[in-house]
mmCIF file of C-alpha atoms in Angstrom:
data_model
loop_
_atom_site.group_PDB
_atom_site.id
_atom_site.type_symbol
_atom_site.label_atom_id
_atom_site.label_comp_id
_atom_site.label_asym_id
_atom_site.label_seq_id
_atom_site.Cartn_x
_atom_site.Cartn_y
_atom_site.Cartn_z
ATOM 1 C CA UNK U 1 0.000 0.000 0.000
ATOM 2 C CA UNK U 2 2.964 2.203 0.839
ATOM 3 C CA UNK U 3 4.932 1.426 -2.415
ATOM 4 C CA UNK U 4 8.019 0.853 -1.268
ATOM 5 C CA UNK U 5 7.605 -2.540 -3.170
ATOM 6 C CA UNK U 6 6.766 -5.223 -0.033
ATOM 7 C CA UNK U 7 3.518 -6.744 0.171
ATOM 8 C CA UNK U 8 1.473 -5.156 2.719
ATOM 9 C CA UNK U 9 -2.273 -6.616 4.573
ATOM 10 C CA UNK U 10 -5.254 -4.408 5.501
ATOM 11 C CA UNK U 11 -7.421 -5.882 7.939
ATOM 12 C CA UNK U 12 -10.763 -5.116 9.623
ATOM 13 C CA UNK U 13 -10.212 -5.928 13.495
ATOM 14 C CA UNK U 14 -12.840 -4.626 16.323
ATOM 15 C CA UNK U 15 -14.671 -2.263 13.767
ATOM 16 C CA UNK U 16 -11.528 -0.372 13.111
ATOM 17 C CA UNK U 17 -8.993 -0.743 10.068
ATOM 18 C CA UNK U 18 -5.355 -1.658 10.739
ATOM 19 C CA UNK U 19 -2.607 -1.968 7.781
ATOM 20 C CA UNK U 20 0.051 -4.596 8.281
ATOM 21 C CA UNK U 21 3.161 -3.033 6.446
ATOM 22 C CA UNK U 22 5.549 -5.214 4.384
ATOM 23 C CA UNK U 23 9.093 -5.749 5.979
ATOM 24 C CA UNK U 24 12.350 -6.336 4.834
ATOM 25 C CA UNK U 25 12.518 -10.089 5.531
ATOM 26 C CA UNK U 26 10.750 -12.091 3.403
ATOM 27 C CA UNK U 27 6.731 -13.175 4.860
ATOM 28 C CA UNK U 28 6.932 -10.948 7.693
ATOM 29 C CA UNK U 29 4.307 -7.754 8.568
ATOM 30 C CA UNK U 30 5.448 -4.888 10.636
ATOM 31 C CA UNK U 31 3.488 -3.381 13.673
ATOM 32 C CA UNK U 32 -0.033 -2.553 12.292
ATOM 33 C CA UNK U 33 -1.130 1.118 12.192
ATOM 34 C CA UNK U 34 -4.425 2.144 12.650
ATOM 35 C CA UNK U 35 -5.802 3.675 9.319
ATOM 36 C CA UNK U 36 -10.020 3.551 9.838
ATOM 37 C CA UNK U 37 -11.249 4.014 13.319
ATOM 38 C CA UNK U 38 -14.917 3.262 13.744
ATOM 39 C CA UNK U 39 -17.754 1.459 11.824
ATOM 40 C CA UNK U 40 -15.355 -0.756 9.593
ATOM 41 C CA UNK U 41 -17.325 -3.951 10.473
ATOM 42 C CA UNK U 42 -20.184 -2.540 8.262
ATOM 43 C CA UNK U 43 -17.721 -3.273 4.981
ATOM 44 C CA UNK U 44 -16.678 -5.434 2.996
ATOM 45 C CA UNK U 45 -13.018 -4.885 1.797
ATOM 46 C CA UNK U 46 -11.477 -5.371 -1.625
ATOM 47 C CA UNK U 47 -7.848 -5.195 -2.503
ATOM 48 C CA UNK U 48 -8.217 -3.808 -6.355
ATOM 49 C CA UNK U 49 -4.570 -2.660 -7.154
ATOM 50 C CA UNK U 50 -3.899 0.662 -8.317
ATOM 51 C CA UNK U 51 -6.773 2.392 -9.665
ATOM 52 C CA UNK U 52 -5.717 5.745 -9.591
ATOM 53 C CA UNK U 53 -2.350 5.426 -11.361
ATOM 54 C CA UNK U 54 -0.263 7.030 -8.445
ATOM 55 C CA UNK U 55 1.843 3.988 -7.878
ATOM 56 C CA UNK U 56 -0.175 2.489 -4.745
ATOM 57 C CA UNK U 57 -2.915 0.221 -4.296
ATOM 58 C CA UNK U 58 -6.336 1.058 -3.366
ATOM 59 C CA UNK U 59 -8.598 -0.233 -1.500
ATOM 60 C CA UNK U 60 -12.649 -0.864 -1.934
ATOM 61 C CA UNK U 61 -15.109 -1.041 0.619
ATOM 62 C CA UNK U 62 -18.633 -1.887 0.130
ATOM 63 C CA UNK U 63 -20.974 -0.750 2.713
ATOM 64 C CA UNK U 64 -22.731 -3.796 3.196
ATOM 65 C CA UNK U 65 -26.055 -1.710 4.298
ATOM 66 C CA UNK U 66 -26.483 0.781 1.585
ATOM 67 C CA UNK U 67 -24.440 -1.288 -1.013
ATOM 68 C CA UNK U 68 -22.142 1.600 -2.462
ATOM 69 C CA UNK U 69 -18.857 0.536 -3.133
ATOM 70 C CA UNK U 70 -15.880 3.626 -1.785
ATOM 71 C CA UNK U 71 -12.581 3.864 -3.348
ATOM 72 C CA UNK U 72 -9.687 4.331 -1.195
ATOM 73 C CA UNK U 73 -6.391 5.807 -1.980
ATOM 74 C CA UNK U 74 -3.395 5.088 0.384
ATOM 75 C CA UNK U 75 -0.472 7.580 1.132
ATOM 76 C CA UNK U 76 2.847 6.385 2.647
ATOM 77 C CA UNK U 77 0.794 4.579 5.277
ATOM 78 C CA UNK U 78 -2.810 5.987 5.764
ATOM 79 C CA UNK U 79 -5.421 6.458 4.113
ATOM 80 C CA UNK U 80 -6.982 8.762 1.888
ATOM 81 C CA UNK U 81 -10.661 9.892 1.226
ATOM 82 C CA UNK U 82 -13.135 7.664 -0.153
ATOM 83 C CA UNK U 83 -14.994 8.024 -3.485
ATOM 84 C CA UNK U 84 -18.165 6.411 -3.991
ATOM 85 C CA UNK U 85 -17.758 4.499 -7.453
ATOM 86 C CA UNK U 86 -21.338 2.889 -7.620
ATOM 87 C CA UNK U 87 -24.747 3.215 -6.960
ATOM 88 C CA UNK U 88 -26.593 1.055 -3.996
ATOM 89 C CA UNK U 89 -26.701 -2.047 -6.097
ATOM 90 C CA UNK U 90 -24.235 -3.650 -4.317
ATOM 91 C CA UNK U 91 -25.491 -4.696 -0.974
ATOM 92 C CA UNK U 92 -24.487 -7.903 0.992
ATOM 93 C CA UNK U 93 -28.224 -9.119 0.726
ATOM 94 C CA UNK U 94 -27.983 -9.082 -2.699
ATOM 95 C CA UNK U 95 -24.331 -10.121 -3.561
ATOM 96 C CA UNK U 96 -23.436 -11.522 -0.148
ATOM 97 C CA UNK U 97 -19.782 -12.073 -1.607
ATOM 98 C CA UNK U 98 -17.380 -9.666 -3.763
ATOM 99 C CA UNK U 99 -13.798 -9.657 -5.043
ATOM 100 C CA UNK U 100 -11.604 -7.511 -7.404
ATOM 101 C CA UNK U 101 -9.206 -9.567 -9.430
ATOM 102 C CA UNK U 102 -7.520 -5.981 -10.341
ATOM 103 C CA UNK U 103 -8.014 -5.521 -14.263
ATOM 104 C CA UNK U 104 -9.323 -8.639 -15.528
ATOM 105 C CA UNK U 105 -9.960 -8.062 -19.004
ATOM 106 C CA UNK U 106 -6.488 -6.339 -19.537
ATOM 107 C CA UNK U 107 -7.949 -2.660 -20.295
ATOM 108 C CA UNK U 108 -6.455 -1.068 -17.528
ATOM 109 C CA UNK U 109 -9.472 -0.672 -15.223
ATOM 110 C CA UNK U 110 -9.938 -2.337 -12.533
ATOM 111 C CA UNK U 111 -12.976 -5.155 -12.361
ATOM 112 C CA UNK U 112 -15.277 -6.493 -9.954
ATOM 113 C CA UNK U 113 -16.686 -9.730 -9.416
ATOM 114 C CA UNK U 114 -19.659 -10.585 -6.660
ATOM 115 C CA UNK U 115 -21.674 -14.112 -5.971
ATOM 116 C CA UNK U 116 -25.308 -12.979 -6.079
ATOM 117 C CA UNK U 117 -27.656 -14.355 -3.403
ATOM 118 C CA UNK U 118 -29.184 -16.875 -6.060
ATOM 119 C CA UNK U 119 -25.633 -18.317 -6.461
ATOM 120 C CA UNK U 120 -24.166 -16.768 -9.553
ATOM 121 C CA UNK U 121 -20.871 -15.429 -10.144
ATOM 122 C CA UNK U 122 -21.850 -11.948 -11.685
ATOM 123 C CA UNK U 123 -18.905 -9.644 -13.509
ATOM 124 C CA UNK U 124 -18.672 -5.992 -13.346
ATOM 125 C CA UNK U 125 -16.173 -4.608 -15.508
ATOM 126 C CA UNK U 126 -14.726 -1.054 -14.817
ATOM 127 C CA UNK U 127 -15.205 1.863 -16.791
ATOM 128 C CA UNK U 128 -14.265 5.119 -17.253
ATOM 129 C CA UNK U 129 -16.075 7.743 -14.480
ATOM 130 C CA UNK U 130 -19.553 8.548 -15.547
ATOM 131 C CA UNK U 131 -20.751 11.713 -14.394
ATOM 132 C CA UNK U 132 -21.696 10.314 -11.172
ATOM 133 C CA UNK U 133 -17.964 8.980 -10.928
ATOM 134 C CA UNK U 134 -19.227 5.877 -10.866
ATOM 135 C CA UNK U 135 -16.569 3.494 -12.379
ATOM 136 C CA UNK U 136 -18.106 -0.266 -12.826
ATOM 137 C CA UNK U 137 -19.956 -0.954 -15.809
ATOM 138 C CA UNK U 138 -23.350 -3.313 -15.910
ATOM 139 C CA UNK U 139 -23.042 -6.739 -14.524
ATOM 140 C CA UNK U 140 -23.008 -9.551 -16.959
ATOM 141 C CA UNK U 141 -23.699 -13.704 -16.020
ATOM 142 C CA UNK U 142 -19.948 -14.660 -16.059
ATOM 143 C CA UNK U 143 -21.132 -18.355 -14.652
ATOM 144 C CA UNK U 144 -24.284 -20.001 -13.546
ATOM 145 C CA UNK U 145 -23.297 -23.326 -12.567
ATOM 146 C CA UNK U 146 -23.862 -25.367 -9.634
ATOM 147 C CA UNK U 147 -20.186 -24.590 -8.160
ATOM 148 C CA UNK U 148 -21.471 -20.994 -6.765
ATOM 149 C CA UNK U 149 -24.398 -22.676 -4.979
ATOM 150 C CA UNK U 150 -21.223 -24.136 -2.488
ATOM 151 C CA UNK U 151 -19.455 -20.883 -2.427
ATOM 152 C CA UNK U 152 -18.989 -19.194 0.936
ATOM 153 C CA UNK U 153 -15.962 -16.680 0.225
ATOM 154 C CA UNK U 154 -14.426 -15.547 -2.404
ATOM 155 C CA UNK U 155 -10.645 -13.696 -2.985
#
């Protein structure tokens, strides 16, 4: 998150949000820093890569009440301001699981992908900002098949 080019780990612990910095030695985390201090355990978390082009990952959060999905930028170790990049479609009723491979599709955008409460695996490719700023396109049946009915996370 940091860029200094170790993996790092964000984590929702208590309601708050802690980042896990990369280290030196290979596999091992630093001391967490707090980054998000209340309400955190009312999101779901997404790691989607860089989506801003300013050489850090982001991170998205789906408020799992209201379903809108925030983008979060990340400085040298906290975090930025979030920008809502969809509508309310997106709440954990009605896609109880989501995940962003990054850019799946290899257009530079990053992409999301959510298991729908009926059990299918639903695709939601980005896009440029509408004038809403949101930034995922309409979903599209990517599969249908009995696997998803089994499915109880997703990464």
């Amino acid at each position: 998150m940091n860029g200094d080019g170790h993996p790092d780990l964000v984590t929702v612990e208590n309601d708050h949000l802690w980042l896990f910095l990369g280290s030196t030695v290979t596999g091992q985390l630093g001391e967490a820093h707090e980054i998000g201090t209340a309400a955190w355990n009312g999101y779901t978390i997404a790691s989607p890569g860089d989506t801003n082009n300013d050489g850090h990952p982001n991170l998205w959060a789906r408020n799992k009440n209201t379903g809108v999905i925030y983008d979060f930028s990340f400085g040298t170790d906290s975090l930025g301001i979030g920008t809502a990049i969809t509508n309310g479609a997106f709440t954990s009723t009605d896609r109880p699981l989501m995940t962003s491979p990054g850019d799946a599709n290899g257009d530079g955008i990053a992409d999301l992908y959510t298991i729908t409460d009926d059990k299918e695996l639903w695709a939601n490719m980005g896009t440029a900002p509408d004038a809403n700023g949101y930034r995922l396109g309409a979903h599209h049946i990517a599969s249908a098949g009995t696997l998803w009915k089994t499915i109880t996370n997703v990464a």
